[in-house]
GROMACS .gro file of C-alpha atoms in nm:
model
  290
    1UNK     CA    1   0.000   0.000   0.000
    2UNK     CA    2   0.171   0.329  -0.091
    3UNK     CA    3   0.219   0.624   0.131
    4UNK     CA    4   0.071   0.938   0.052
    5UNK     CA    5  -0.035   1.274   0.180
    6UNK     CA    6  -0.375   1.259   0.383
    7UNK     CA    7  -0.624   1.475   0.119
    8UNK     CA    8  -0.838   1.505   0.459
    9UNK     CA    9  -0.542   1.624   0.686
   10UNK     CA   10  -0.750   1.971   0.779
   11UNK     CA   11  -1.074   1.836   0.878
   12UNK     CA   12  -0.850   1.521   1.084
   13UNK     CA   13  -0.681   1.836   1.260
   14UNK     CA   14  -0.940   1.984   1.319
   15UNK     CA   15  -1.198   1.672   1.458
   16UNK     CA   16  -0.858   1.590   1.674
   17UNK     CA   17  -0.927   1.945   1.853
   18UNK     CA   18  -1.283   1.879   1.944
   19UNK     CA   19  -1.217   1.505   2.018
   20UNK     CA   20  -0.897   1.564   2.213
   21UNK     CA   21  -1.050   1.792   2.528
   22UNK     CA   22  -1.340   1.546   2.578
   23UNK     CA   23  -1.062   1.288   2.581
   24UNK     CA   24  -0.841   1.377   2.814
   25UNK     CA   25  -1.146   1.506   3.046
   26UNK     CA   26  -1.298   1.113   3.035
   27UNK     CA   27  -0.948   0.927   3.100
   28UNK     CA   28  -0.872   1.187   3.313
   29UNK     CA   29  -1.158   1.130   3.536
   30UNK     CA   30  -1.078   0.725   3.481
   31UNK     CA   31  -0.741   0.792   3.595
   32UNK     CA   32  -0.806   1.019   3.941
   33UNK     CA   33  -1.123   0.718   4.048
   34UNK     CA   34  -0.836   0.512   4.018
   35UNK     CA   35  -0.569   0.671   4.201
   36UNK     CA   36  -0.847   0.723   4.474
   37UNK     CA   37  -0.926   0.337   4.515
   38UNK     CA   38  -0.505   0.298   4.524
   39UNK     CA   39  -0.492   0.548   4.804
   40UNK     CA   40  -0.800   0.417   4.999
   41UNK     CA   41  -0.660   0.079   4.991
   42UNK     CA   42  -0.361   0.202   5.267
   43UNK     CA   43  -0.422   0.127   5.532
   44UNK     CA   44  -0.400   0.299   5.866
   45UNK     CA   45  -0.042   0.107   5.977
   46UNK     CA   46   0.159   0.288   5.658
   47UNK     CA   47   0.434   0.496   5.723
   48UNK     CA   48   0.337   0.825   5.716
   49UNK     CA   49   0.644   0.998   5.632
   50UNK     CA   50   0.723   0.752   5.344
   51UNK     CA   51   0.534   0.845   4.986
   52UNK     CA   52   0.309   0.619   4.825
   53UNK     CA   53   0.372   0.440   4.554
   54UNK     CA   54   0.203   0.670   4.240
   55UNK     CA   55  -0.087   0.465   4.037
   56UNK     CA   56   0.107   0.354   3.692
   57UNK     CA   57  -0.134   0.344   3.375
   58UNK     CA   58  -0.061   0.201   3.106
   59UNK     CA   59  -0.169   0.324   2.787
   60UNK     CA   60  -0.225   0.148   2.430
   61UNK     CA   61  -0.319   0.296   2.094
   62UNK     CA   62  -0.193   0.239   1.707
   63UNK     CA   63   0.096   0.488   1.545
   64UNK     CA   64  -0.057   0.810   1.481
   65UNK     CA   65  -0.385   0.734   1.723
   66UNK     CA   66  -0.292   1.051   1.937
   67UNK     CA   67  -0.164   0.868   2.285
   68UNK     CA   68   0.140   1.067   2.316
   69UNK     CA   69  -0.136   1.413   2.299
   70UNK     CA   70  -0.326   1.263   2.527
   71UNK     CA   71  -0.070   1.184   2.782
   72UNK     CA   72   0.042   1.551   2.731
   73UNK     CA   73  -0.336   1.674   2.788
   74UNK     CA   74  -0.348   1.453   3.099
   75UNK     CA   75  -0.078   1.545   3.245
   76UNK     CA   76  -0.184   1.923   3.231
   77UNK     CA   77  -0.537   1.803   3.335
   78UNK     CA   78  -0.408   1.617   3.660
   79UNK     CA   79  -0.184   1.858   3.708
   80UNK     CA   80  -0.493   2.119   3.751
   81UNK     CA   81  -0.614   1.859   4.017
   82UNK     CA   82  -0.286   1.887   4.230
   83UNK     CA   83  -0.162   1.546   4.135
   84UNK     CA   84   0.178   1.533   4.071
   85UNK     CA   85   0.223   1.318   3.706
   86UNK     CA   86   0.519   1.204   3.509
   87UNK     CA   87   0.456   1.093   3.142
   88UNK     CA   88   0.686   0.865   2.893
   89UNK     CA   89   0.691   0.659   2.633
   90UNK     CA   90   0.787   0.275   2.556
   91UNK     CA   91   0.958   0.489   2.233
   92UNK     CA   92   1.165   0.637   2.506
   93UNK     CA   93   1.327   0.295   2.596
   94UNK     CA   94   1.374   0.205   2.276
   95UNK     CA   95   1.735   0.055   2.193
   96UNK     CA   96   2.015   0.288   2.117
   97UNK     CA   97   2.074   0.302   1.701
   98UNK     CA   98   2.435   0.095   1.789
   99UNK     CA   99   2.245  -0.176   2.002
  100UNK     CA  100   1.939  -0.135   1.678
  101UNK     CA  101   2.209  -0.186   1.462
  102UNK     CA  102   2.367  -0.471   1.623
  103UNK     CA  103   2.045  -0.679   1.675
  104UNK     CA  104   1.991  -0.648   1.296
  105UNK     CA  105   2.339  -0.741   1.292
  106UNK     CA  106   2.210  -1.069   1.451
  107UNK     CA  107   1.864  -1.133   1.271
  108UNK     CA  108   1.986  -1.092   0.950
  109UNK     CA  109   1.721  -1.325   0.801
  110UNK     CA  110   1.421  -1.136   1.067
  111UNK     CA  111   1.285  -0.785   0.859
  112UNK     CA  112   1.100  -0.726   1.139
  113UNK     CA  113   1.383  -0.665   1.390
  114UNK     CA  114   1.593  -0.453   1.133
  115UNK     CA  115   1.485  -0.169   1.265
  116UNK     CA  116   1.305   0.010   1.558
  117UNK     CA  117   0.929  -0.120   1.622
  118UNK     CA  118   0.862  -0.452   1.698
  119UNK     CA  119   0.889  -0.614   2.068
  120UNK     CA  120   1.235  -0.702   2.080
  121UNK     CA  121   1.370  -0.366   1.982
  122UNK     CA  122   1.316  -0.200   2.310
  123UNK     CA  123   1.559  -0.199   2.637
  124UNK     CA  124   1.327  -0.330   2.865
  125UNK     CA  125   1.499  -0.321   3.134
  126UNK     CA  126   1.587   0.035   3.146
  127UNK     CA  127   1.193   0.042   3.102
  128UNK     CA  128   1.169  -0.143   3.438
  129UNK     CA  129   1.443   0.037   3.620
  130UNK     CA  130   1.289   0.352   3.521
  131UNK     CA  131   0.931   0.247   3.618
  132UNK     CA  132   1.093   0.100   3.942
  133UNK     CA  133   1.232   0.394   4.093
  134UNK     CA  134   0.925   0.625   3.992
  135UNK     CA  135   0.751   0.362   4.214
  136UNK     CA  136   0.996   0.371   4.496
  137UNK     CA  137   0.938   0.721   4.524
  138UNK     CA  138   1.206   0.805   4.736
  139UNK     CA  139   1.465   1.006   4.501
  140UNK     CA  140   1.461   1.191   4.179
  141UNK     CA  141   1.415   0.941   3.870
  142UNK     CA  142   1.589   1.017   3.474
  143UNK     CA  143   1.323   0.998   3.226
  144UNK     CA  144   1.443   0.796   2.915
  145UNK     CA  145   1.423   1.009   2.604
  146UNK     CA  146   1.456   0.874   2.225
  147UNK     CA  147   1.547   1.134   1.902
  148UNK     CA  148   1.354   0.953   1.619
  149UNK     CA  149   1.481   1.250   1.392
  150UNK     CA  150   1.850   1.160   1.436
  151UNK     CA  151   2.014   0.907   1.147
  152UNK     CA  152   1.796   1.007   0.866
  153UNK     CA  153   1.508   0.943   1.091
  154UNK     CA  154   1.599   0.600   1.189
  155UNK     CA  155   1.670   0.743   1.561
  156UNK     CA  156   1.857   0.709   1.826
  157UNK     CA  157   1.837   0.764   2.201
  158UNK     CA  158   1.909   1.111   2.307
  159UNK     CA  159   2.186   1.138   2.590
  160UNK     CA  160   2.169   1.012   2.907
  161UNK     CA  161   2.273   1.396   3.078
  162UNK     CA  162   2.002   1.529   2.886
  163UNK     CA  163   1.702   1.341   3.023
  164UNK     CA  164   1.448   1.490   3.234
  165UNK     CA  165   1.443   1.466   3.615
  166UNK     CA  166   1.143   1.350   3.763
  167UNK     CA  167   1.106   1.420   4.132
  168UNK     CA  168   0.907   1.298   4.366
  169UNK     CA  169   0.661   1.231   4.513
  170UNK     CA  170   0.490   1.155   4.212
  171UNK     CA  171   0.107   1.023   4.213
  172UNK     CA  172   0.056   0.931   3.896
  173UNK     CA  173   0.316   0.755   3.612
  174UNK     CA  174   0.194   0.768   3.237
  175UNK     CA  175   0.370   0.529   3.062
  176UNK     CA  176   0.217   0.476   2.675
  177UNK     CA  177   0.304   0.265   2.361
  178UNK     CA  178   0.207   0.144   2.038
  179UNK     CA  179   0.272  -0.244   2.176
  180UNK     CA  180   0.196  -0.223   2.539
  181UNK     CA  181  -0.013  -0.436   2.692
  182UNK     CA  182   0.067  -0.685   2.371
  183UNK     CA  183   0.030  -1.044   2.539
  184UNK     CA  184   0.220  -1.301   2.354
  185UNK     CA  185   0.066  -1.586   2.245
  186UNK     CA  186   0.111  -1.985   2.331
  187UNK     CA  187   0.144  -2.254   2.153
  188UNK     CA  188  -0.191  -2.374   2.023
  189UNK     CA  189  -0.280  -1.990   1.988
  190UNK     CA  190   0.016  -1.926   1.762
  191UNK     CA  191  -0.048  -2.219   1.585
  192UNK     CA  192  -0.418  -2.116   1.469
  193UNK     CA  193  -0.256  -1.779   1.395
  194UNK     CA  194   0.009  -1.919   1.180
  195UNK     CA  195  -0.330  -2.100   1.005
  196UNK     CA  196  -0.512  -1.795   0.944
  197UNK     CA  197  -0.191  -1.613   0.812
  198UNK     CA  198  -0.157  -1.867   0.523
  199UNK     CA  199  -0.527  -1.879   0.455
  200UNK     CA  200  -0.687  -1.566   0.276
  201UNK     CA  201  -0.835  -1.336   0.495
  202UNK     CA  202  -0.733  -1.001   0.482
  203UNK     CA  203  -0.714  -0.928   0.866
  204UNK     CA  204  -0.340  -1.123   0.828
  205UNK     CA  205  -0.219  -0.962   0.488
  206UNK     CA  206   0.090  -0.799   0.658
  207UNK     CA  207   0.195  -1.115   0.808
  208UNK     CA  208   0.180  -1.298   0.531
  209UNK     CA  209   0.453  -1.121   0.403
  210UNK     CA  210   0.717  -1.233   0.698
  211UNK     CA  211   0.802  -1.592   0.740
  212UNK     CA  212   0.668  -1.825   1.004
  213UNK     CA  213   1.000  -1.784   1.169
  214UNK     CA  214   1.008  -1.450   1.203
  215UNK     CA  215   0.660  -1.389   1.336
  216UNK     CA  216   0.752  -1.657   1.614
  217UNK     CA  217   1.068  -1.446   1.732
  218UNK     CA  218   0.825  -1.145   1.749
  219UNK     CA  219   0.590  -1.371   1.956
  220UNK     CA  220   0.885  -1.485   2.164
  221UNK     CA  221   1.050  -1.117   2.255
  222UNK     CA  222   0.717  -1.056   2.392
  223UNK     CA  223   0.767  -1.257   2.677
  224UNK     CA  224   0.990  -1.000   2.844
  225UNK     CA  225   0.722  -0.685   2.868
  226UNK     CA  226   0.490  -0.912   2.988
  227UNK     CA  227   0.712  -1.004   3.299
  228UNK     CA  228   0.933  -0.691   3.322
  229UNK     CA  229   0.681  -0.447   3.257
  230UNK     CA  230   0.307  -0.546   3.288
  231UNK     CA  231   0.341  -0.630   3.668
  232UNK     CA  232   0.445  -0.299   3.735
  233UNK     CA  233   0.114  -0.125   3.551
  234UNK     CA  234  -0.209  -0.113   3.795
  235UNK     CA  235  -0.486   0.028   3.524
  236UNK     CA  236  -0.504   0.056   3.132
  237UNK     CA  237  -0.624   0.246   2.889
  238UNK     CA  238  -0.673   0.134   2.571
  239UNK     CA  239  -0.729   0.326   2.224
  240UNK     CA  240  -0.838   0.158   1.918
  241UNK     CA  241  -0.872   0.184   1.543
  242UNK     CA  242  -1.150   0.105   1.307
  243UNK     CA  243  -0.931   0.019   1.041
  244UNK     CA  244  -0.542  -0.063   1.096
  245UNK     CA  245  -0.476   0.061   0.718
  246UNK     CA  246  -0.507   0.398   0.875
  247UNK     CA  247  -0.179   0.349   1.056
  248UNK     CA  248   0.025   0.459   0.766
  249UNK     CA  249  -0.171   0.749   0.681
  250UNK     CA  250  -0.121   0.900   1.056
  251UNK     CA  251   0.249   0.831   1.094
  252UNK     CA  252   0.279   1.023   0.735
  253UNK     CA  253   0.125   1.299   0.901
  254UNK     CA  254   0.383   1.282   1.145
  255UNK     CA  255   0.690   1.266   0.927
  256UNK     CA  256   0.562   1.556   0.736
  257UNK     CA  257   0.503   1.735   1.091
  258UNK     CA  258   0.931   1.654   1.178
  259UNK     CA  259   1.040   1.760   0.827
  260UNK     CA  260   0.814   2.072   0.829
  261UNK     CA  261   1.047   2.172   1.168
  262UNK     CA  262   1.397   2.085   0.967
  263UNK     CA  263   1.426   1.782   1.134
  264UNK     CA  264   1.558   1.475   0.912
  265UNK     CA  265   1.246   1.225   0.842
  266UNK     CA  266   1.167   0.918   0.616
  267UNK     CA  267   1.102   0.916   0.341
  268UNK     CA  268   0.730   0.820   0.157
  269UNK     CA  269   0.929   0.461   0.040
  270UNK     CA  270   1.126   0.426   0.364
  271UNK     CA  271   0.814   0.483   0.573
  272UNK     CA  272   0.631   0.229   0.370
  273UNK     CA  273   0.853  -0.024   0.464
  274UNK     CA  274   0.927   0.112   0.837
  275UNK     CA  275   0.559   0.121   0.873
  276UNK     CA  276   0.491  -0.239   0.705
  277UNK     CA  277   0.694  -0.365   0.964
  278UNK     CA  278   0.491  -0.280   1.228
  279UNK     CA  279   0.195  -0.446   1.126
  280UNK     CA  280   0.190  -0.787   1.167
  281UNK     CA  281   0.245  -0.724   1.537
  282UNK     CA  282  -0.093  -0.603   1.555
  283UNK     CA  283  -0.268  -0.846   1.361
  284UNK     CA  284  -0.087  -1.094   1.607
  285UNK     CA  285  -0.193  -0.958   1.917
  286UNK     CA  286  -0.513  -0.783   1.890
  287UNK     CA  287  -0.770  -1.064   1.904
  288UNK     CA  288  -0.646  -1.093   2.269
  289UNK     CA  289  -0.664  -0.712   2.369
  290UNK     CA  290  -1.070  -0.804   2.314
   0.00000   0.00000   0.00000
């Protein structure tokens, strides 16, 4: 499917702005009952003089569906509330372009782990480390932070002196991604997967173009987020798409947005295949997020 320029971009701008007040105002509200059942479930006996641990929500959407503007509206919008909230992305932990580079290096037969994307191409244990001492709660906590304009827009993580310094106490941890909350699947599951993806249904048209093996190391990597990560998250939030085709469309709009502010971005080809890659992990895991 070839990229090209959203005809509609305006009026999508434009039903963003309504949509994205109402938005934020609705998780928003999700987000403080929450924190309020976390805090009523101390009890008496807690140490006083030692912060809770913040609520950590976990947030899943498609490329381009608007989660990181929504984390950015919520965090002004529980912020107005007088609770403290730190937002980042699973983009933010995701390998540095030499550690990309060399897992590549590795998978040389795997197009899905060439580049950035797929589980498997993120450093999840700096995700856990980070998400650990935001729980702790004790001390300030560096906020991860990834430069997808850097290497012709392949990225790369942006230095570790330049990250942000979260300090506490902090009541609330945003933490979004295109993948979280992915569960992998088992055996039997894969194996009727693997079924559909050589039959002829259209809902598995990206991952019929990948080999059996390569879908099962995808499958595989997920295994780490799901115990490094997920234990760690206490509520989720989860945005969806009608149709995943529109994926490319929004990540277009994206690009243009970087290369509009000088920064280097991919081009309509290279985002066709960055973008191509990225699908089959969707068609493998959403029938589970139901």
């Amino acid at each position: 499917m070839p990229v090209i320029s959203s005809l509609d971009k305006a009026r999508r701008q434009r039903a963003i702005q309504l949509n994205v007040a109402d938005r934020v105002r609705r998780v928003g509200q999700f987000v403080l009952s929450k924190l309020a059942q976390k805090r009523s479930g101390l009890g008496s006996s807690d140490t006083v003089d030692i912060p809770a641990a913040p609520l950590v929500v976990g947030i899943n959407g498609p490329q381009g569906s608007g989660k990181t503007t929504m984390v950015r509206g919520l965090v002004d919008y529980l912020r107005a509330h007088k609770v403290s909230t730190v937002g980042f992305s699973l983009d933010d932990i995701y390998l540095t372009n030499a550690e990309q580079r060399n897992l590549a290096q590795t998978h040389t037969l795997n197009p899905l782990l060439q580049y950035r994307g797929q589980p498997g191409t993120h450093d999840v244990e700096l995700g856990r480390s980070t998400l650990t001492s935001l729980i702790r709660n004790t001390g300030p906590t560096a906020i991860p932070a990834y430069d997808k304009s850097r290497y012709g827009g392949y990225g790369d993580r942006v230095p570790r002196e330049q990250w942000t310094q979260a300090q506490p106490p902090v009541d609330v941890v945003l933490f979004e991604g295109w993948c979280l909350g992915f569960q992998s699947l088992d055996s039997a599951e894969f194996a009727r997967y693997i079924e559909r993806v050589h039959g002829d249904s259209v809902m598995y048209k990206y991952s019929r173009k990948f080999s059996d093996d390569n879908l099962a190391q995808v499958n595989a990597n997920l295994g780490s987020y799901e115990r490094g990560l997920y234990p760690l998250i206490d509520a989720w939030v989860w945005a969806r798409a009608e149709d995943l085709d529109v994926v490319y469309r929004w990540r277009k709009e994206q690009e243009d947005e970087l290369a509009a502010q000088g920064h280097d971005s991919l081009s309509d080809q290279q985002l066709e295949d960055f973008v191509t890659r990225f699908m089959p992990g969707y068609e493998m895991a959403m029938p589970k997020l139901d």
